[in-house]
């Protein structure tokens, strides 16, 4: 089995933040959100922005209104912000103002962020067609419904990291909205601990006619696409191809899934995205931020990027009828648990190193994290992909006896006083 199921992992080491008081995800509310987004006719990035009922402008206004409504309910806990920039490219030769709608839930730590996003824009067969109905129910109203449901379930809670709920525009024209937010985050000096991109997360019937509602795919890069030449040379010497920050995030999601009520399996897809394709997490990877893409187990291309039509009895349309809202609710629950854990946790250690050549013992050291109550040192044999052993310690050093550095990989996570655990920082060689 290449995906993880709850029954197989009752002994999983990482626990999601307890969520006793949190409401469950509502498939009915998510269906209503998708229906509302579909009602704008088209949400193409080049569609009208001044019609109150049709086009991407009206859809963005509606999402902003949802953030504002939640915020009124909690004394202003969510700040709504719109980012806008003009983009020009082959898919918008005359240029277009791309706008992202953000709901920002402030945390107590300055400058730490967890981002959950999806794209609000939709398209039909011709990517330049901005007027035909483009329902985009699954691609990607499903993701926007997930983002809004996450905000609804988490907005009354208090976290260390700020949470950014975002609806991107311009995905289909060139990942422009995600580029805008990733570059804005860098310019503002945000430390982005995790970016969760949800794109096509609400169907279970595949193009092959087979239903797969057992797991969701989580795509991640193993080696940071942003690594420098010096870092690449270092990694070639010590390994770590399966331990970049985004892969660590994907592995944490796998652990969280097995302890999430209503959760289901996570297929850890060891690629940045589907073969030869891309998504809104990529601009974040370029900035060096940990980022993954959630997408359904079973894609159905008759229901993506299609003019709405029926040919010889075969339906082509990304409409609500092609969706599975119980499935979407499960993907949402994993996102919510991941956001809650990482936003509650201290930051991951900025660096971790190992030493111990010509010895049977390994010395692990790491940079202190201000808010950490303790740390968890993980290790595994160098022929395994999942952590096998761990030890919790205070302080910033641990000597592990009889675990030779040559044959094992190590990492360190920070744990807060409430038990919430950060991502694992892979331990490399001390800088000389
Ligand atoms: Zn999409």
CSV table of C-alpha atoms and ligand atoms in Angstrom, one decimal:
chain,number,residue,atom,x,y,z
A,1,UNK,CA,0.0,0.0,0.0
A,2,UNK,CA,1.5,3.3,-0.9
A,3,UNK,CA,-1.0,5.4,1.0
A,4,UNK,CA,-1.7,5.5,4.7
A,5,UNK,CA,-4.9,4.5,6.3
A,6,UNK,CA,-6.0,5.1,9.8
A,7,UNK,CA,-6.2,1.5,10.9
A,8,UNK,CA,-2.7,0.9,9.9
A,9,UNK,CA,-1.2,3.7,11.8
A,10,UNK,CA,-2.7,3.8,15.3
A,11,UNK,CA,0.8,4.1,16.6
A,12,UNK,CA,1.7,7.2,14.5
A,13,UNK,CA,4.0,9.4,16.4
A,14,UNK,CA,2.6,12.8,15.6
A,15,UNK,CA,-0.7,14.0,16.9
A,16,UNK,CA,-2.8,16.7,15.5
A,17,UNK,CA,-3.8,19.5,17.9
A,18,UNK,CA,-6.8,18.3,19.9
A,19,UNK,CA,-9.9,19.8,18.4
A,20,UNK,CA,-12.6,18.8,20.9
A,21,UNK,CA,-14.6,22.0,20.5
A,22,UNK,CA,-14.2,22.4,16.8
A,23,UNK,CA,-17.3,21.8,14.5
A,24,UNK,CA,-17.1,19.1,11.9
A,25,UNK,CA,-16.7,20.1,8.2
A,26,UNK,CA,-20.1,20.6,6.6
A,27,UNK,CA,-20.6,19.0,3.2
A,28,UNK,CA,-23.9,20.9,2.8
A,29,UNK,CA,-22.3,24.3,3.4
A,30,UNK,CA,-19.5,23.4,1.0
A,31,UNK,CA,-22.1,22.5,-1.6
A,32,UNK,CA,-23.8,25.8,-1.1
A,33,UNK,CA,-20.5,27.6,-1.5
A,34,UNK,CA,-19.7,25.8,-4.8
A,35,UNK,CA,-23.2,26.5,-6.1
A,36,UNK,CA,-22.8,30.2,-5.2
A,37,UNK,CA,-19.5,30.4,-7.1
A,38,UNK,CA,-20.9,28.6,-10.1
A,39,UNK,CA,-23.8,31.1,-10.1
A,40,UNK,CA,-21.4,33.8,-11.3
A,41,UNK,CA,-21.5,32.2,-14.8
A,42,UNK,CA,-17.9,32.5,-15.5
A,43,UNK,CA,-15.0,33.4,-13.2
A,44,UNK,CA,-12.5,33.7,-16.0
A,45,UNK,CA,-9.6,36.0,-15.1
A,46,UNK,CA,-10.4,38.2,-18.2
A,47,UNK,CA,-14.2,38.3,-17.5
A,48,UNK,CA,-16.2,41.3,-16.4
A,49,UNK,CA,-15.3,42.9,-13.1
A,50,UNK,CA,-18.2,45.5,-12.9
A,51,UNK,CA,-21.2,43.3,-13.3
A,52,UNK,CA,-22.7,42.7,-9.8
A,53,UNK,CA,-23.9,39.2,-10.7
A,54,UNK,CA,-21.6,37.8,-13.4
A,55,UNK,CA,-17.9,37.4,-13.8
A,56,UNK,CA,-14.8,37.2,-11.6
A,57,UNK,CA,-15.3,40.6,-10.0
A,58,UNK,CA,-18.6,39.7,-8.5
A,59,UNK,CA,-17.2,36.3,-7.3
A,60,UNK,CA,-14.2,38.0,-5.6
A,61,UNK,CA,-16.5,40.5,-3.9
A,62,UNK,CA,-18.6,37.6,-2.6
A,63,UNK,CA,-15.6,35.9,-1.1
A,64,UNK,CA,-14.4,39.1,0.5
A,65,UNK,CA,-17.9,39.5,1.9
A,66,UNK,CA,-17.7,36.0,3.4
A,67,UNK,CA,-14.4,36.9,5.2
A,68,UNK,CA,-16.0,40.1,6.5
A,69,UNK,CA,-19.0,38.2,7.7
A,70,UNK,CA,-16.9,35.8,9.7
A,71,UNK,CA,-14.9,38.6,11.1
A,72,UNK,CA,-18.0,40.4,12.4
A,73,UNK,CA,-18.8,37.2,14.2
A,74,UNK,CA,-15.5,37.3,16.2
A,75,UNK,CA,-14.7,40.9,17.0
A,76,UNK,CA,-12.7,41.6,13.8
A,77,UNK,CA,-10.4,38.4,14.0
A,78,UNK,CA,-10.1,38.3,10.2
A,79,UNK,CA,-8.7,41.2,8.2
A,80,UNK,CA,-9.7,41.2,4.6
A,81,UNK,CA,-7.1,42.4,2.1
A,82,UNK,CA,-7.0,42.6,-1.6
A,83,UNK,CA,-3.7,42.3,-3.5
A,84,UNK,CA,-3.7,43.5,-7.1
A,85,UNK,CA,-1.1,43.8,-9.9
A,86,UNK,CA,-1.3,44.1,-13.6
A,87,UNK,CA,0.1,41.1,-15.5
A,88,UNK,CA,0.7,40.7,-19.3
A,89,UNK,CA,1.5,37.4,-21.0
A,90,UNK,CA,0.5,35.1,-23.9
A,91,UNK,CA,-2.8,34.3,-22.1
A,92,UNK,CA,-3.5,38.0,-21.5
A,93,UNK,CA,-1.8,39.9,-24.3
A,94,UNK,CA,-3.6,43.2,-23.5
A,95,UNK,CA,-2.8,42.8,-19.8
A,96,UNK,CA,-5.2,42.2,-16.9
A,97,UNK,CA,-5.3,43.3,-13.3
A,98,UNK,CA,-5.0,40.2,-11.2
A,99,UNK,CA,-6.5,40.4,-7.7
A,100,UNK,CA,-6.2,38.0,-4.8
A,101,UNK,CA,-8.7,38.1,-1.9
A,102,UNK,CA,-7.1,37.4,1.5
A,103,UNK,CA,-8.6,36.8,4.9
A,104,UNK,CA,-5.8,37.2,7.5
A,105,UNK,CA,-6.3,35.8,11.0
A,106,UNK,CA,-3.5,37.3,13.1
A,107,UNK,CA,-1.5,35.1,15.4
A,108,UNK,CA,0.6,36.0,18.4
A,109,UNK,CA,4.0,35.4,16.8
A,110,UNK,CA,5.0,38.2,14.5
A,111,UNK,CA,5.8,37.4,10.9
A,112,UNK,CA,5.0,33.7,11.0
A,113,UNK,CA,2.3,32.5,8.5
A,114,UNK,CA,0.4,29.4,7.4
A,115,UNK,CA,-1.3,29.9,4.0
A,116,UNK,CA,-4.2,27.9,2.6
A,117,UNK,CA,-5.2,28.8,-0.9
A,118,UNK,CA,-7.2,27.9,-4.0
A,119,UNK,CA,-7.9,29.6,-7.3
A,120,UNK,CA,-11.2,31.3,-7.9
A,121,UNK,CA,-10.7,31.7,-11.7
A,122,UNK,CA,-12.3,29.2,-14.1
A,123,UNK,CA,-12.0,28.4,-17.8
A,124,UNK,CA,-13.5,26.4,-20.6
A,125,UNK,CA,-11.8,24.7,-23.6
A,126,UNK,CA,-10.3,27.8,-25.0
A,127,UNK,CA,-8.3,29.4,-22.3
A,128,UNK,CA,-8.9,32.9,-23.9
A,129,UNK,CA,-12.7,32.5,-23.8
A,130,UNK,CA,-13.8,34.9,-21.1
A,131,UNK,CA,-17.6,35.0,-21.8
A,132,UNK,CA,-19.0,31.5,-22.1
A,133,UNK,CA,-20.3,29.8,-18.9
A,134,UNK,CA,-17.3,28.3,-17.1
A,135,UNK,CA,-18.8,26.7,-13.9
A,136,UNK,CA,-15.4,25.6,-12.6
A,137,UNK,CA,-17.2,23.6,-9.8
A,138,UNK,CA,-14.4,21.2,-9.0
A,139,UNK,CA,-11.6,23.3,-10.7
A,140,UNK,CA,-11.5,25.1,-8.4
A,141,UNK,CA,-14.6,26.2,-6.6
A,142,UNK,CA,-14.0,23.0,-4.6
A,143,UNK,CA,-10.7,24.5,-3.3
A,144,UNK,CA,-12.3,27.9,-2.5
A,145,UNK,CA,-15.1,26.1,-0.6
A,146,UNK,CA,-12.4,24.3,1.4
A,147,UNK,CA,-10.6,27.6,2.2
A,148,UNK,CA,-13.8,29.3,3.3
A,149,UNK,CA,-14.8,26.3,5.4
A,150,UNK,CA,-11.4,26.3,7.1
A,151,UNK,CA,-11.8,29.9,7.9
A,152,UNK,CA,-15.2,29.2,9.3
A,153,UNK,CA,-14.0,26.4,11.5
A,154,UNK,CA,-10.8,28.1,12.8
A,155,UNK,CA,-11.6,31.8,13.0
A,156,UNK,CA,-12.6,31.8,16.7
A,157,UNK,CA,-9.5,30.0,17.8
A,158,UNK,CA,-6.2,31.7,18.8
A,159,UNK,CA,-2.9,30.6,17.2
A,160,UNK,CA,0.8,31.5,17.3
A,161,UNK,CA,1.2,31.9,13.5
A,162,UNK,CA,-1.1,34.0,11.4
A,163,UNK,CA,-3.3,32.1,9.0
A,164,UNK,CA,-3.9,33.5,5.5
A,165,UNK,CA,-7.0,32.2,3.7
A,166,UNK,CA,-6.7,33.2,0.1
A,167,UNK,CA,-8.6,33.0,-3.2
A,168,UNK,CA,-6.1,33.4,-6.1
A,169,UNK,CA,-7.0,34.8,-9.5
A,170,UNK,CA,-5.1,34.2,-12.7
A,171,UNK,CA,-4.1,30.6,-12.1
A,172,UNK,CA,-5.2,29.5,-15.6
A,173,UNK,CA,-3.5,32.4,-17.2
A,174,UNK,CA,-0.1,31.7,-15.6
A,175,UNK,CA,-0.2,31.2,-11.8
A,176,UNK,CA,-0.3,35.0,-11.5
A,177,UNK,CA,-2.3,35.4,-8.3
A,178,UNK,CA,0.0,32.9,-6.5
A,179,UNK,CA,3.0,34.7,-7.8
A,180,UNK,CA,1.7,38.0,-6.5
A,181,UNK,CA,1.1,36.6,-3.0
A,182,UNK,CA,4.4,34.7,-2.9
A,183,UNK,CA,6.4,37.8,-3.9
A,184,UNK,CA,4.4,40.0,-1.5
A,185,UNK,CA,5.1,37.6,1.3
A,186,UNK,CA,8.8,37.7,0.6
A,187,UNK,CA,8.8,41.5,0.3
A,188,UNK,CA,7.0,41.9,3.6
A,189,UNK,CA,9.5,39.5,5.3
A,190,UNK,CA,6.9,36.8,6.1
A,191,UNK,CA,8.2,33.5,7.4
A,192,UNK,CA,5.8,31.2,5.7
A,193,UNK,CA,5.9,27.9,7.6
A,194,UNK,CA,3.5,26.1,5.2
A,195,UNK,CA,1.5,26.8,2.1
A,196,UNK,CA,-1.3,24.4,1.3
A,197,UNK,CA,-2.6,24.6,-2.3
A,198,UNK,CA,-5.9,23.0,-2.9
A,199,UNK,CA,-6.8,22.6,-6.6
A,200,UNK,CA,-9.4,20.1,-7.8
A,201,UNK,CA,-10.3,18.5,-4.4
A,202,UNK,CA,-13.9,17.6,-4.8
A,203,UNK,CA,-14.6,14.6,-7.0
A,204,UNK,CA,-14.2,10.8,-6.6
A,205,UNK,CA,-15.3,9.4,-9.9
A,206,UNK,CA,-12.4,9.1,-12.3
A,207,UNK,CA,-12.2,9.4,-16.0
A,208,UNK,CA,-11.8,5.6,-16.1
A,209,UNK,CA,-15.3,5.2,-14.4
A,210,UNK,CA,-13.8,4.0,-11.1
A,211,UNK,CA,-14.6,5.7,-7.9
A,212,UNK,CA,-11.6,6.4,-5.6
A,213,UNK,CA,-12.7,8.0,-2.4
A,214,UNK,CA,-10.1,6.4,-0.2
A,215,UNK,CA,-7.3,9.0,-0.3
A,216,UNK,CA,-6.2,12.4,-1.5
A,217,UNK,CA,-2.9,13.0,-3.3
A,218,UNK,CA,-0.4,15.4,-1.7
A,219,UNK,CA,2.3,16.5,-4.2
A,220,UNK,CA,5.6,17.7,-2.9
A,221,UNK,CA,9.1,18.4,-4.1
A,222,UNK,CA,11.9,16.5,-2.2
A,223,UNK,CA,14.8,18.8,-3.1
A,224,UNK,CA,14.1,22.5,-2.7
A,225,UNK,CA,13.8,24.1,-6.2
A,226,UNK,CA,15.2,27.2,-4.5
A,227,UNK,CA,18.4,25.6,-3.2
A,228,UNK,CA,21.7,27.4,-4.0
A,229,UNK,CA,24.6,25.7,-5.8
A,230,UNK,CA,26.5,25.5,-2.5
A,231,UNK,CA,23.5,23.9,-0.8
A,232,UNK,CA,23.2,21.4,-3.7
A,233,UNK,CA,26.9,20.4,-3.4
A,234,UNK,CA,26.4,20.0,0.3
A,235,UNK,CA,23.3,17.8,-0.1
A,236,UNK,CA,25.1,15.6,-2.7
A,237,UNK,CA,27.6,14.8,0.1
A,238,UNK,CA,25.2,14.0,2.9
A,239,UNK,CA,21.9,13.0,1.3
A,240,UNK,CA,18.5,14.5,2.1
A,241,UNK,CA,16.7,14.1,-1.3
A,242,UNK,CA,13.6,13.0,0.5
A,243,UNK,CA,13.7,15.6,3.3
A,244,UNK,CA,13.3,19.1,1.9
A,245,UNK,CA,10.9,21.4,3.7
A,246,UNK,CA,8.0,20.7,1.4
A,247,UNK,CA,8.5,16.9,1.7
A,248,UNK,CA,8.7,17.3,5.5
A,249,UNK,CA,5.3,19.2,5.2
A,250,UNK,CA,3.8,16.4,3.1
A,251,UNK,CA,5.0,13.7,5.6
A,252,UNK,CA,3.5,15.7,8.5
A,253,UNK,CA,0.2,15.9,6.6
A,254,UNK,CA,0.4,12.1,6.2
A,255,UNK,CA,0.8,11.7,10.0
A,256,UNK,CA,-2.0,14.3,10.7
A,257,UNK,CA,-4.4,12.5,8.3
A,258,UNK,CA,-4.3,9.2,10.3
A,259,UNK,CA,-5.3,11.0,13.5
A,260,UNK,CA,-7.9,13.3,12.0
A,261,UNK,CA,-11.6,12.4,12.8
A,262,UNK,CA,-13.2,11.7,9.5
A,263,UNK,CA,-9.8,11.8,7.9
A,264,UNK,CA,-8.7,9.3,5.3
A,265,UNK,CA,-5.6,8.3,3.4
A,266,UNK,CA,-2.9,10.5,2.0
A,267,UNK,CA,-1.0,9.4,-1.0
A,268,UNK,CA,2.4,11.1,-0.7
A,269,UNK,CA,3.1,11.8,-4.3
A,270,UNK,CA,6.9,12.4,-4.5
A,271,UNK,CA,6.7,14.9,-7.3
A,272,UNK,CA,6.1,18.7,-7.2
A,273,UNK,CA,2.8,18.3,-9.1
A,274,UNK,CA,1.1,16.0,-11.6
A,275,UNK,CA,3.4,14.8,-14.4
A,276,UNK,CA,4.4,17.8,-16.5
A,277,UNK,CA,1.8,20.1,-14.9
A,278,UNK,CA,1.8,22.8,-12.3
A,279,UNK,CA,-0.2,24.8,-9.8
A,280,UNK,CA,-0.3,27.7,-7.4
A,281,UNK,CA,2.2,26.2,-4.9
A,282,UNK,CA,5.0,26.6,-7.3
A,283,UNK,CA,5.6,30.4,-6.9
A,284,UNK,CA,5.9,29.7,-3.2
A,285,UNK,CA,8.5,27.0,-3.8
A,286,UNK,CA,10.5,29.5,-5.9
A,287,UNK,CA,10.6,31.7,-2.8
A,288,UNK,CA,11.9,28.8,-0.7
A,289,UNK,CA,8.7,28.3,1.3
A,290,UNK,CA,7.4,24.8,2.1
A,291,UNK,CA,4.4,24.2,-0.2
A,292,UNK,CA,2.3,21.3,-1.3
A,293,UNK,CA,-0.6,20.6,-3.6
A,294,UNK,CA,-3.7,18.6,-2.6
A,295,UNK,CA,-5.6,17.1,-5.5
A,296,UNK,CA,-8.1,14.3,-5.9
A,297,UNK,CA,-7.1,10.6,-6.2
A,298,UNK,CA,-9.1,10.2,-9.5
A,299,UNK,CA,-9.0,12.9,-12.1
A,300,UNK,CA,-11.8,13.2,-14.6
A,301,UNK,CA,-10.7,15.3,-17.6
A,302,UNK,CA,-14.2,15.4,-19.1
A,303,UNK,CA,-15.0,17.6,-16.2
A,304,UNK,CA,-12.0,20.0,-16.3
A,305,UNK,CA,-11.5,22.9,-18.7
A,306,UNK,CA,-14.4,21.9,-20.9
A,307,UNK,CA,-17.1,23.8,-22.9
A,308,UNK,CA,-20.3,22.7,-21.2
A,309,UNK,CA,-21.8,20.3,-23.8
A,310,UNK,CA,-23.0,16.8,-24.5
A,311,UNK,CA,-21.6,14.8,-27.4
A,312,UNK,CA,-23.1,11.4,-28.3
A,313,UNK,CA,-24.4,11.1,-24.8
A,314,UNK,CA,-21.1,12.0,-23.2
A,315,UNK,CA,-21.2,14.9,-20.8
A,316,UNK,CA,-18.3,17.5,-20.8
A,317,UNK,CA,-18.7,20.0,-18.0
A,318,UNK,CA,-17.1,21.0,-14.7
A,319,UNK,CA,-20.4,21.2,-13.0
A,320,UNK,CA,-21.6,20.4,-9.5
A,321,UNK,CA,-23.1,17.1,-10.6
A,322,UNK,CA,-19.6,15.7,-11.1
A,323,UNK,CA,-18.6,16.3,-7.5
A,324,UNK,CA,-18.6,14.3,-4.2
A,325,UNK,CA,-19.1,16.6,-1.2
A,326,UNK,CA,-18.4,13.9,1.4
A,327,UNK,CA,-15.0,13.5,-0.3
A,328,UNK,CA,-14.3,17.2,-0.3
A,329,UNK,CA,-15.2,17.3,3.4
A,330,UNK,CA,-12.6,14.7,4.2
A,331,UNK,CA,-9.9,16.7,2.3
A,332,UNK,CA,-11.0,19.8,4.1
A,333,UNK,CA,-10.7,18.1,7.5
A,334,UNK,CA,-7.1,17.2,6.8
A,335,UNK,CA,-6.3,20.8,5.8
A,336,UNK,CA,-8.0,22.2,8.9
A,337,UNK,CA,-6.1,19.8,11.2
A,338,UNK,CA,-2.8,20.6,9.4
A,339,UNK,CA,-3.4,24.4,9.6
A,340,UNK,CA,-4.4,24.2,13.3
A,341,UNK,CA,-1.3,22.1,14.3
A,342,UNK,CA,1.3,24.2,12.4
A,343,UNK,CA,-0.2,27.5,13.4
A,344,UNK,CA,-0.3,26.4,17.1
A,345,UNK,CA,3.2,25.1,17.0
A,346,UNK,CA,6.5,27.0,17.4
A,347,UNK,CA,8.5,27.6,14.3
A,348,UNK,CA,10.7,24.6,13.2
A,349,UNK,CA,14.4,25.0,14.1
A,350,UNK,CA,16.1,27.2,11.6
A,351,UNK,CA,19.0,24.8,11.3
A,352,UNK,CA,20.0,21.4,12.6
A,353,UNK,CA,23.3,19.6,12.2
A,354,UNK,CA,24.8,16.2,12.9
A,355,UNK,CA,28.4,15.1,13.8
A,356,UNK,CA,29.9,11.7,14.6
A,357,UNK,CA,32.2,10.5,11.8
A,358,UNK,CA,34.4,7.6,12.9
A,359,UNK,CA,32.1,7.0,15.9
A,360,UNK,CA,29.2,4.8,16.8
A,361,UNK,CA,27.4,7.7,18.4
A,362,UNK,CA,25.8,10.7,16.6
A,363,UNK,CA,25.6,14.2,18.1
A,364,UNK,CA,22.6,16.2,16.9
A,365,UNK,CA,22.5,20.0,17.5
A,366,UNK,CA,20.0,22.6,16.5
A,367,UNK,CA,19.2,26.3,16.6
A,368,UNK,CA,17.0,27.3,19.6
A,369,UNK,CA,13.4,28.2,18.9
A,370,UNK,CA,12.1,31.0,21.2
A,371,UNK,CA,8.6,29.5,21.9
A,372,UNK,CA,9.7,25.9,22.1
A,373,UNK,CA,9.1,24.0,25.4
A,374,UNK,CA,11.1,21.1,24.2
A,375,UNK,CA,12.3,19.4,21.0
A,376,UNK,CA,11.9,16.1,19.3
A,377,UNK,CA,14.8,14.5,17.6
A,378,UNK,CA,13.9,12.0,14.9
A,379,UNK,CA,16.0,9.4,13.1
A,380,UNK,CA,15.7,6.6,10.7
A,381,UNK,CA,17.9,4.1,8.9
A,382,UNK,CA,19.3,5.7,5.7
A,383,UNK,CA,17.4,3.1,3.6
A,384,UNK,CA,14.0,4.1,5.0
A,385,UNK,CA,11.7,7.0,4.1
A,386,UNK,CA,9.7,7.5,7.3
A,387,UNK,CA,11.1,8.4,10.7
A,388,UNK,CA,11.6,5.3,12.8
A,389,UNK,CA,12.7,6.5,16.2
A,390,UNK,CA,12.5,9.7,18.2
A,391,UNK,CA,13.4,11.2,21.6
A,392,UNK,CA,12.1,14.3,23.3
A,393,UNK,CA,14.6,16.6,25.0
A,394,UNK,CA,15.0,20.1,26.3
A,395,UNK,CA,18.2,22.0,25.4
A,396,UNK,CA,19.6,22.1,21.9
A,397,UNK,CA,21.8,19.0,21.7
A,398,UNK,CA,21.4,15.3,21.9
A,399,UNK,CA,24.0,12.5,21.7
A,400,UNK,CA,22.4,9.3,20.4
A,401,UNK,CA,24.5,6.3,21.4
A,402,UNK,CA,25.0,3.4,19.0
A,403,UNK,CA,23.2,5.0,16.1
A,404,UNK,CA,26.1,5.6,13.6
A,405,UNK,CA,25.9,8.8,11.6
A,406,UNK,CA,26.9,7.0,8.4
A,407,UNK,CA,23.8,4.8,8.3
A,408,UNK,CA,21.1,7.1,9.7
A,409,UNK,CA,19.3,10.3,8.8
A,410,UNK,CA,18.2,12.8,11.5
A,411,UNK,CA,15.8,15.7,12.0
A,412,UNK,CA,14.5,17.9,14.7
A,413,UNK,CA,11.1,19.4,15.5
A,414,UNK,CA,10.1,22.1,18.1
A,415,UNK,CA,7.2,21.4,20.4
A,416,UNK,CA,5.2,24.1,22.2
A,417,UNK,CA,3.9,23.9,25.8
A,418,UNK,CA,0.5,22.7,24.5
A,419,UNK,CA,2.2,19.8,22.6
A,420,UNK,CA,1.8,21.2,19.1
A,421,UNK,CA,4.7,20.2,17.0
A,422,UNK,CA,6.5,22.0,14.2
A,423,UNK,CA,7.7,20.5,10.9
A,424,UNK,CA,10.9,18.5,11.1
A,425,UNK,CA,14.1,20.3,10.1
A,426,UNK,CA,16.5,17.9,8.4
A,427,UNK,CA,19.9,17.8,10.0
A,428,UNK,CA,22.9,18.5,7.8
A,429,UNK,CA,26.6,19.2,8.3
A,430,UNK,CA,27.8,21.9,10.5
A,431,UNK,CA,28.9,25.0,8.5
A,432,UNK,CA,32.6,25.5,8.4
B,1,LIG,ZN1,-7.1,24.4,-11.2
